[in-house]
Amino acid sequence: MKAKKHSGSKGFIFFGRKDDGNQLLWEAGGWKNQDSMIHAHVNGRNSVLTQRLFTVEIGVEYELALEVEGRRIRVFIDGELISETEDILVQGREVSAGIVFADMEKRQLEVEAFGVSGYALHDENSFETPDRIKPETKRMHTKDSENDYLFPKHSITVLRVK
C-alpha cells in the first residue's frame, strides 16, 4: 500500500485482529515520530515484538508492505526490510531449550538468569503488596559455550553472560 503523512503524531496498521484486546499492530512513526514497532495485544495486554528507528516525513509518499506467514511477520518501507519478528504466544507450559552462545570461545561461561515466573498472568504489585511479584536469580555454568535451560511457564527470563 502507499501512505503519506499529512498531520498527526503516528500511523497504525492493524492486522490479525480478533477484537480490541486481541490484535497485532504495526506502528510507523511512533514514539515522537522516531520508530517503527510491531505490537501484539493478547487479552488486553500489550507487548512490543520488535522496534527500529524510523521517522515519517510529512508529505512524503511511502510504499508500505506487510508480510505475514503463519506467526512470522515482516514489514518493509520503500522495499527495505525494516523489521522481522515472530509472534510467539506466552507458553502455558515449561519449555526446555538448548542455548548456544555463538561466537564465544569454547569454554565454560558463568551465566546469571534473572526471571519472573510462578504468578498468575493478571497478578501485579500494589502499595498493599509491593513484593507480590519479584525477580529471582539463578546462576549456572555452561559446558563448552552451550547449556540446556528450562524456561518456566508464563515467564520472562534475561540471561547475563560473564
mmCIF file of N, CA and C in Angstrom, residues 11 15 43 67 70 80 88 139 153:
data_model
loop_
_atom_site.group_PDB
_atom_site.id
_atom_site.type_symbol
_atom_site.label_atom_id
_atom_site.label_comp_id
_atom_site.label_asym_id
_atom_site.label_seq_id
_atom_site.Cartn_x
_atom_site.Cartn_y
_atom_site.Cartn_z
ATOM 1 N N GLY A 11 1.172 6.663 12.813
ATOM 2 C CA GLY A 11 0.273 5.902 11.952
ATOM 3 C C GLY A 11 0.221 4.456 12.394
ATOM 4 N N PHE A 15 -3.645 -5.606 12.104
ATOM 5 C CA PHE A 15 -3.798 -6.855 11.358
ATOM 6 C C PHE A 15 -3.943 -7.993 12.351
ATOM 7 N N ASN A 43 -5.384 -10.625 24.929
ATOM 8 C CA ASN A 43 -6.265 -10.490 26.094
ATOM 9 C C ASN A 43 -6.074 -9.143 26.798
ATOM 10 N N GLU A 67 4.127 -8.484 5.422
ATOM 11 C CA GLU A 67 4.061 -9.903 5.090
ATOM 12 C C GLU A 67 3.822 -10.694 6.366
ATOM 13 N N GLY A 70 2.124 -17.480 8.704
ATOM 14 C CA GLY A 70 1.991 -18.160 9.988
ATOM 15 C C GLY A 70 2.122 -17.132 11.094
ATOM 16 N N GLU A 80 12.630 -1.728 1.568
ATOM 17 C CA GLU A 80 13.653 -2.110 2.541
ATOM 18 C C GLU A 80 13.013 -2.833 3.720
ATOM 19 N N ILE A 88 5.339 -15.166 19.060
ATOM 20 C CA ILE A 88 5.287 -16.419 19.811
ATOM 21 C C ILE A 88 4.422 -16.182 21.041
ATOM 22 N N ARG A 139 22.141 -18.948 39.078
ATOM 23 C CA ARG A 139 23.473 -18.944 38.486
ATOM 24 C C ARG A 139 23.758 -20.328 37.935
ATOM 25 N N LYS A 153 6.724 -21.894 32.722
ATOM 26 C CA LYS A 153 5.562 -21.369 32.004
ATOM 27 C C LYS A 153 5.279 -19.941 32.451
#
